[in-house]
Amino acid sequence: MAILLKERPVFTMGYERSGTTMLMLMIGAHPRIAVPEVTWYYPRFRPYLYTYGDLSKEENLRTLAGEMVFGLMVPFFGLKVNPRTVLDEVLNYAPERSFAGIFAAVLTWYAATEKKPRWGEKCPQNVFH
Protein backbone atom coordinates (compact mmCIF):
# COMPACT_ATOMS: atom_id res chain seq x y z
CA MET A 1 0.00 0.00 0.00
CA ALA A 2 1.29 3.46 -0.84
CA ILE A 3 2.34 5.85 1.89
CA LEU A 4 0.41 9.11 1.82
CA LEU A 5 2.32 12.14 3.07
CA LYS A 6 1.02 15.66 3.66
CA GLU A 7 3.53 17.00 1.14
CA ARG A 8 4.54 14.94 -1.89
CA PRO A 9 8.28 14.26 -2.07
CA VAL A 10 10.44 15.16 -5.04
CA PHE A 11 12.63 12.39 -6.47
CA THR A 12 15.47 13.27 -8.81
CA MET A 13 16.77 10.40 -10.90
CA GLY A 14 19.15 10.16 -13.78
CA TYR A 15 22.42 8.75 -14.85
CA GLU A 16 25.56 9.75 -12.99
CA ARG A 17 27.31 12.81 -14.41
CA SER A 18 24.06 13.98 -16.03
CA GLY A 19 23.44 17.05 -13.85
CA THR A 20 21.34 15.49 -11.10
CA THR A 21 23.47 17.02 -8.34
CA MET A 22 23.00 20.52 -9.72
CA LEU A 23 19.27 19.90 -10.06
CA MET A 24 19.18 18.59 -6.48
CA LEU A 25 20.95 21.72 -5.24
CA MET A 26 18.53 23.98 -7.11
CA ILE A 27 15.49 22.14 -5.73
CA GLY A 28 17.00 22.14 -2.24
CA ALA A 29 17.38 25.93 -2.42
CA HIS A 30 13.59 26.21 -2.55
CA PRO A 31 12.25 27.56 0.77
CA ARG A 32 9.80 24.65 1.15
CA ILE A 33 11.88 21.68 -0.02
CA ALA A 34 14.77 20.07 1.88
CA VAL A 35 17.10 17.83 -0.15
CA PRO A 36 19.94 16.15 1.75
CA GLU A 37 23.02 14.38 0.45
CA VAL A 38 22.56 11.20 -1.56
CA THR A 39 21.38 8.45 0.80
CA TRP A 40 21.82 5.42 -1.48
CA TYR A 41 19.07 3.76 0.58
CA TYR A 42 17.45 1.75 -2.21
CA PRO A 43 20.62 0.22 -3.67
CA ARG A 44 22.19 -0.30 -0.22
CA PHE A 45 19.23 -1.73 1.72
CA ARG A 46 16.31 -2.75 -0.50
CA PRO A 47 18.00 -5.89 -1.95
CA TYR A 48 18.85 -7.10 1.58
CA LEU A 49 15.60 -6.39 3.44
CA TYR A 50 15.00 -10.11 3.96
CA THR A 51 18.04 -10.21 6.27
CA TYR A 52 16.31 -7.88 8.75
CA GLY A 53 13.36 -10.22 9.28
CA ASP A 54 9.82 -9.11 9.99
CA LEU A 55 9.87 -5.31 10.23
CA SER A 56 6.64 -5.32 12.23
CA LYS A 57 8.84 -6.50 15.11
CA GLU A 58 10.31 -3.47 16.86
CA GLU A 59 13.81 -4.95 17.24
CA ASN A 60 14.11 -5.67 13.50
CA LEU A 61 12.71 -2.28 12.54
CA ARG A 62 15.13 -0.48 14.88
CA THR A 63 18.08 -2.45 13.50
CA LEU A 64 17.29 -1.42 9.92
CA ALA A 65 16.47 2.17 10.92
CA GLY A 66 19.71 2.42 12.92
CA GLU A 67 21.77 1.26 9.97
CA MET A 68 19.99 3.73 7.70
CA VAL A 69 20.38 6.66 10.13
CA PHE A 70 23.94 5.95 11.29
CA GLY A 71 25.22 4.66 7.95
CA LEU A 72 25.11 7.88 5.96
CA MET A 73 28.35 9.00 4.30
CA VAL A 74 28.07 12.26 6.25
CA PRO A 75 26.67 11.28 9.66
CA PHE A 76 23.18 12.69 10.23
CA PHE A 77 23.49 14.81 7.06
CA GLY A 78 25.99 16.99 8.93
CA LEU A 79 23.34 18.15 11.42
CA LYS A 80 24.18 18.53 15.08
CA VAL A 81 22.15 15.83 16.79
CA ASN A 82 22.23 13.76 19.93
CA PRO A 83 23.27 10.27 18.76
CA ARG A 84 21.48 8.72 21.74
CA THR A 85 18.08 10.12 20.81
CA VAL A 86 18.23 10.61 17.05
CA LEU A 87 16.90 7.15 16.19
CA ASP A 88 13.77 7.68 18.31
CA GLU A 89 13.34 11.15 16.82
CA VAL A 90 13.48 9.73 13.30
CA LEU A 91 11.13 6.81 14.06
CA ASN A 92 8.55 9.25 15.42
CA TYR A 93 8.13 10.43 11.82
CA ALA A 94 7.58 6.93 10.40
CA PRO A 95 4.19 6.73 8.69
CA GLU A 96 4.38 2.92 8.82
CA ARG A 97 6.66 0.16 10.10
CA SER A 98 8.42 -0.75 6.86
CA PHE A 99 11.45 0.09 4.73
CA ALA A 100 9.42 2.75 2.93
CA GLY A 101 8.23 4.08 6.29
CA ILE A 102 11.79 4.43 7.58
CA PHE A 103 12.91 5.97 4.28
CA ALA A 104 10.12 8.56 4.56
CA ALA A 105 10.83 9.07 8.27
CA VAL A 106 14.52 9.87 7.78
CA LEU A 107 13.80 12.40 5.06
CA THR A 108 10.78 13.90 6.85
CA TRP A 109 12.94 14.26 9.98
CA TYR A 110 15.62 15.97 7.88
CA ALA A 111 13.07 18.36 6.35
CA ALA A 112 11.63 19.17 9.78
CA THR A 113 15.14 19.84 11.11
CA GLU A 114 15.70 22.21 8.18
CA LYS A 115 12.28 23.77 8.95
CA LYS A 116 10.87 22.85 5.56
CA PRO A 117 7.58 20.99 5.03
CA ARG A 118 8.62 18.94 2.01
CA TRP A 119 11.61 16.75 1.16
CA GLY A 120 13.38 15.58 -1.93
CA GLU A 121 15.80 12.78 -2.59
CA LYS A 122 18.40 12.27 -5.27
CA CYS A 123 20.18 9.04 -6.03
CA PRO A 124 21.15 8.03 -9.57
CA GLN A 125 20.62 4.35 -8.77
CA ASN A 126 16.96 4.89 -7.75
CA VAL A 127 16.09 4.66 -11.43
CA PHE A 128 16.50 0.88 -11.04
CA HIS A 129 14.10 0.69 -8.09
XYZ file of N, CA and C in Angstrom:
387
model
N 0.840 -1.175 0.000
C 0.000 0.000 0.000
C 0.891 1.247 0.000
N 0.509 2.233 -0.730
C 1.292 3.464 -0.843
C 1.220 4.272 0.449
N 2.307 4.949 0.739
C 2.341 5.852 1.886
C 1.855 7.217 1.423
N 0.915 7.777 2.148
C 0.414 9.109 1.822
C 1.020 10.111 2.796
N 1.695 11.100 2.261
C 2.324 12.143 3.072
C 1.581 13.451 2.847
N 1.662 14.353 3.811
C 1.019 15.662 3.662
C 1.563 16.413 2.455
N 2.858 16.342 2.267
C 3.532 16.997 1.137
C 4.187 15.915 0.281
N 3.944 15.941 -1.007
C 4.540 14.940 -1.892
C 6.045 15.173 -2.032
N 6.834 14.103 -1.911
C 8.281 14.259 -2.068
C 8.669 14.469 -3.530
N 9.887 14.954 -3.701
C 10.443 15.158 -5.042
C 11.605 14.185 -5.193
N 11.546 13.326 -6.199
C 12.627 12.390 -6.468
C 13.340 12.818 -7.740
N 14.656 12.925 -7.653
C 15.471 13.268 -8.808
C 16.245 12.018 -9.192
N 16.072 11.587 -10.421
C 16.768 10.399 -10.897
C 17.404 10.699 -12.239
N 18.468 10.012 -12.503
C 19.147 10.162 -13.775
C 20.494 9.490 -13.699
N 21.109 9.371 -14.811
C 22.424 8.748 -14.847
C 23.456 9.641 -14.177
N 24.472 8.994 -13.603
C 25.557 9.751 -12.986
C 26.199 10.670 -14.025
N 26.659 11.810 -13.558
C 27.311 12.812 -14.405
C 26.342 13.443 -15.415
N 25.036 13.408 -15.107
C 24.063 13.983 -16.027
C 23.463 15.290 -15.516
N 23.946 15.783 -14.370
C 23.440 17.045 -13.850
C 22.456 16.895 -12.704
N 22.305 15.682 -12.182
C 21.337 15.490 -11.101
C 21.750 16.199 -9.812
N 23.034 16.315 -9.550
C 23.474 17.016 -8.343
C 23.136 18.497 -8.433
N 23.360 19.101 -9.577
C 23.000 20.515 -9.721
C 21.489 20.699 -9.579
N 20.725 19.813 -10.184
C 19.272 19.897 -10.062
C 18.853 19.735 -8.605
N 19.467 18.796 -7.894
C 19.176 18.590 -6.480
C 19.472 19.854 -5.670
N 20.590 20.498 -5.950
C 20.948 21.721 -5.236
C 19.955 22.847 -5.524
N 19.499 22.941 -6.753
C 18.530 23.982 -7.111
C 17.188 23.722 -6.415
N 16.751 22.468 -6.408
C 15.490 22.140 -5.734
C 15.626 22.357 -4.230
N 16.766 21.964 -3.667
C 17.000 22.141 -2.236
C 17.093 23.592 -1.803
N 17.340 24.502 -2.739
C 17.379 25.933 -2.419
C 15.974 26.513 -2.268
N 14.971 25.754 -2.684
C 13.590 26.210 -2.546
C 13.247 26.328 -1.062
N 12.520 27.372 -0.656
C 12.246 27.562 0.772
C 11.344 26.500 1.403
N 10.699 25.669 0.598
C 9.803 24.654 1.155
C 10.295 23.217 0.965
N 11.436 23.032 0.288
C 11.885 21.675 -0.021
C 13.305 21.452 0.498
N 13.459 20.446 1.339
C 14.770 20.074 1.881
C 15.286 18.854 1.116
N 16.491 18.948 0.578
C 17.097 17.829 -0.147
C 18.478 17.575 0.455
N 18.637 16.446 1.146
C 19.939 16.153 1.755
C 20.904 15.530 0.752
N 22.047 15.106 1.268
C 23.020 14.378 0.453
C 22.380 13.103 -0.090
N 23.035 12.468 -1.004
C 22.559 11.205 -1.559
C 22.576 10.134 -0.458
N 21.465 9.458 -0.271
C 21.382 8.452 0.797
C 21.772 7.053 0.325
N 21.562 6.760 -0.925
C 21.816 5.422 -1.482
C 21.005 4.358 -0.771
N 19.851 4.729 -0.193
C 19.065 3.764 0.578
C 18.555 2.595 -0.252
N 17.984 2.866 -1.421
C 17.452 1.752 -2.213
C 18.539 0.772 -2.632
N 19.624 1.213 -3.275
C 20.625 0.221 -3.671
C 21.351 -0.432 -2.495
N 21.449 0.255 -1.360
C 22.187 -0.300 -0.218
C 21.349 -1.223 0.650
N 20.041 -0.970 0.764
C 19.226 -1.728 1.721
C 18.118 -2.565 1.090
N 17.480 -2.060 0.065
C 16.310 -2.752 -0.501
C 16.618 -4.200 -0.898
N 17.743 -4.496 -1.558
C 18.000 -5.893 -1.947
C 18.225 -6.837 -0.762
N 18.500 -6.272 0.420
C 18.850 -7.096 1.575
C 17.806 -7.028 2.695
N 16.616 -6.536 2.395
C 15.597 -6.395 3.437
C 15.268 -7.719 4.118
N 15.333 -8.804 3.378
C 15.004 -10.114 3.957
C 15.908 -10.441 5.140
N 17.115 -9.886 5.183
C 18.043 -10.206 6.272
C 17.638 -9.540 7.591
N 16.740 -8.575 7.538
C 16.305 -7.879 8.754
C 15.105 -8.556 9.399
N 14.513 -9.522 8.722
C 13.358 -10.220 9.278
C 12.099 -9.389 9.178
N 11.134 -9.747 9.986
C 9.821 -9.112 9.988
C 9.929 -7.707 10.587
N 9.712 -6.695 9.763
C 9.867 -5.314 10.235
C 8.710 -4.853 11.121
N 7.691 -5.673 11.272
C 6.639 -5.317 12.226
C 7.121 -5.567 13.663
N 8.227 -6.291 13.791
C 8.844 -6.500 15.106
C 9.776 -5.322 15.375
N 9.592 -4.696 16.516
C 10.314 -3.470 16.863
C 11.830 -3.630 16.778
N 12.356 -4.739 17.246
C 13.808 -4.946 17.237
C 14.361 -4.940 15.808
N 13.668 -5.619 14.902
C 14.111 -5.666 13.504
C 14.005 -4.302 12.842
N 12.908 -3.614 13.104
C 12.713 -2.278 12.536
C 13.803 -1.327 13.017
N 14.105 -1.367 14.312
C 15.130 -0.478 14.875
C 16.527 -0.809 14.331
N 16.787 -2.076 14.068
C 18.085 -2.448 13.496
C 18.241 -1.829 12.112
N 17.230 -2.007 11.262
C 17.285 -1.419 9.916
C 17.346 0.101 9.996
N 16.489 0.700 10.807
C 16.471 2.168 10.925
C 17.811 2.685 11.428
N 18.406 1.995 12.393
C 19.707 2.416 12.919
C 20.778 2.386 11.852
N 20.779 1.338 11.044
C 21.775 1.265 9.973
C 21.547 2.344 8.921
N 20.287 2.676 8.673
C 19.994 3.732 7.702
C 20.380 5.106 8.254
N 20.094 5.353 9.522
C 20.379 6.658 10.128
C 21.871 6.847 10.379
N 22.528 5.820 10.925
C 23.935 5.952 11.288
C 24.880 5.632 10.143
N 24.371 5.086 9.049
C 25.222 4.657 7.950
C 25.374 5.649 6.813
N 24.958 6.868 7.010
C 25.111 7.883 5.965
C 26.581 8.222 5.775
N 26.950 8.610 4.563
C 28.345 8.997 4.303
C 28.745 10.171 5.185
N 27.869 11.152 5.319
C 28.075 12.260 6.248
C 27.087 12.011 7.386
N 27.575 11.637 8.572
C 26.665 11.280 9.659
C 25.583 12.334 9.897
N 24.355 11.863 9.936
C 23.184 12.691 10.228
C 23.064 13.892 9.294
N 23.529 13.734 8.064
C 23.491 14.808 7.056
C 24.262 16.043 7.518
N 25.199 15.870 8.435
C 25.988 16.992 8.928
C 25.280 17.829 9.981
N 24.088 17.401 10.398
C 23.342 18.147 11.417
C 23.880 17.822 12.806
N 23.782 18.771 13.699
C 24.185 18.526 15.082
C 23.014 17.866 15.793
N 23.210 16.608 16.149
C 22.154 15.831 16.791
C 22.720 15.096 17.989
N 21.838 14.617 18.822
C 22.230 13.765 19.934
C 22.157 12.324 19.441
N 23.286 11.640 19.287
C 23.270 10.269 18.756
C 22.461 9.293 19.603
N 22.245 9.621 20.870
C 21.481 8.723 21.742
C 19.977 8.810 21.500
N 19.517 9.936 20.983
C 18.080 10.118 20.811
C 17.642 10.223 19.348
N 18.588 10.339 18.436
C 18.234 10.608 17.045
C 17.395 9.490 16.434
N 17.659 8.250 16.764
C 16.895 7.153 16.186
C 15.422 7.239 16.595
N 15.166 7.516 17.867
C 13.775 7.677 18.310
C 13.125 8.877 17.643
N 13.881 9.968 17.492
C 13.340 11.153 16.819
C 12.917 10.811 15.395
N 13.778 10.101 14.686
C 13.476 9.725 13.303
C 12.256 8.805 13.256
N 12.234 7.783 14.099
C 11.134 6.814 14.061
C 9.789 7.438 14.417
N 9.802 8.544 15.131
C 8.549 9.249 15.421
C 7.897 9.774 14.148
N 8.665 9.942 13.101
C 8.131 10.431 11.821
C 7.690 9.294 10.894
N 7.889 8.053 11.285
C 7.581 6.926 10.397
C 6.069 6.782 10.195
N 5.615 6.887 8.950
C 4.186 6.726 8.686
C 3.735 5.271 8.754
N 4.671 4.337 8.662
C 4.375 2.915 8.821
C 5.662 2.188 9.182
N 5.522 0.974 9.673
C 6.655 0.164 10.098
C 7.143 -0.681 8.928
N 7.929 -0.073 8.057
C 8.419 -0.746 6.856
C 9.662 -0.012 6.364
N 10.319 -0.589 5.352
C 11.448 0.093 4.733
C 11.016 1.453 4.191
N 9.913 1.488 3.475
C 9.417 2.755 2.926
C 9.079 3.736 4.046
N 8.554 3.223 5.149
C 8.228 4.079 6.287
C 9.467 4.696 6.914
N 10.534 3.900 7.036
C 11.791 4.428 7.582
C 12.399 5.427 6.601
N 12.392 5.078 5.331
C 12.910 5.969 4.282
C 12.224 7.330 4.384
N 10.889 7.311 4.444
C 10.122 8.556 4.564
C 10.418 9.256 5.890
N 10.571 8.490 6.954
C 10.828 9.073 8.275
C 12.150 9.827 8.311
N 13.197 9.221 7.777
C 14.518 9.865 7.780
C 14.457 11.197 7.033
N 13.829 11.186 5.871
C 13.799 12.400 5.064
C 12.797 13.428 5.593
N 11.707 12.976 6.210
C 10.776 13.902 6.853
C 11.439 14.544 8.066
N 12.189 13.739 8.830
C 12.941 14.265 9.977
C 13.939 15.321 9.504
N 14.657 15.008 8.419
C 15.618 15.966 7.881
C 14.917 17.269 7.486
N 13.810 17.159 6.779
C 13.075 18.357 6.349
C 12.601 19.160 7.556
N 12.088 18.472 8.578
C 11.630 19.173 9.784
C 12.790 19.882 10.470
N 13.952 19.228 10.501
C 15.139 19.836 11.108
C 15.558 21.089 10.340
N 15.376 21.048 9.020
C 15.700 22.206 8.176
C 14.548 23.213 8.123
N 13.467 22.914 8.872
C 12.280 23.774 8.951
C 11.616 23.965 7.582
N 11.531 22.863 6.854
C 10.868 22.849 5.556
C 9.814 21.740 5.573
N 8.657 21.976 4.960
C 7.583 20.985 5.030
C 7.688 19.833 4.039
N 8.564 19.926 3.080
C 8.620 18.944 2.008
C 10.063 18.495 1.806
N 10.254 17.253 1.385
C 11.607 16.752 1.157
C 11.759 16.223 -0.255
N 13.021 16.163 -0.648
C 13.376 15.580 -1.930
C 14.516 14.614 -1.723
N 14.726 13.753 -2.688
C 15.802 12.775 -2.585
C 16.385 12.555 -3.964
N 17.700 12.449 -4.003
C 18.402 12.270 -5.265
C 19.368 11.117 -5.120
N 19.246 10.154 -5.986
C 20.178 9.036 -6.032
C 20.111 8.473 -7.440
N 21.189 8.534 -8.180
C 21.146 8.035 -9.568
C 20.655 6.586 -9.668
N 20.987 5.759 -8.709
C 20.616 4.347 -8.770
C 19.134 4.087 -8.497
N 18.391 5.087 -8.002
C 16.962 4.892 -7.753
C 16.196 4.571 -9.025
N 16.756 4.933 -10.167
C 16.090 4.658 -11.435
C 15.864 3.145 -11.615
N 16.647 2.329 -10.946
C 16.501 0.882 -11.037
C 15.545 0.311 -10.005
N 15.000 1.146 -9.140
C 14.099 0.686 -8.092
C 12.748 1.336 -8.221
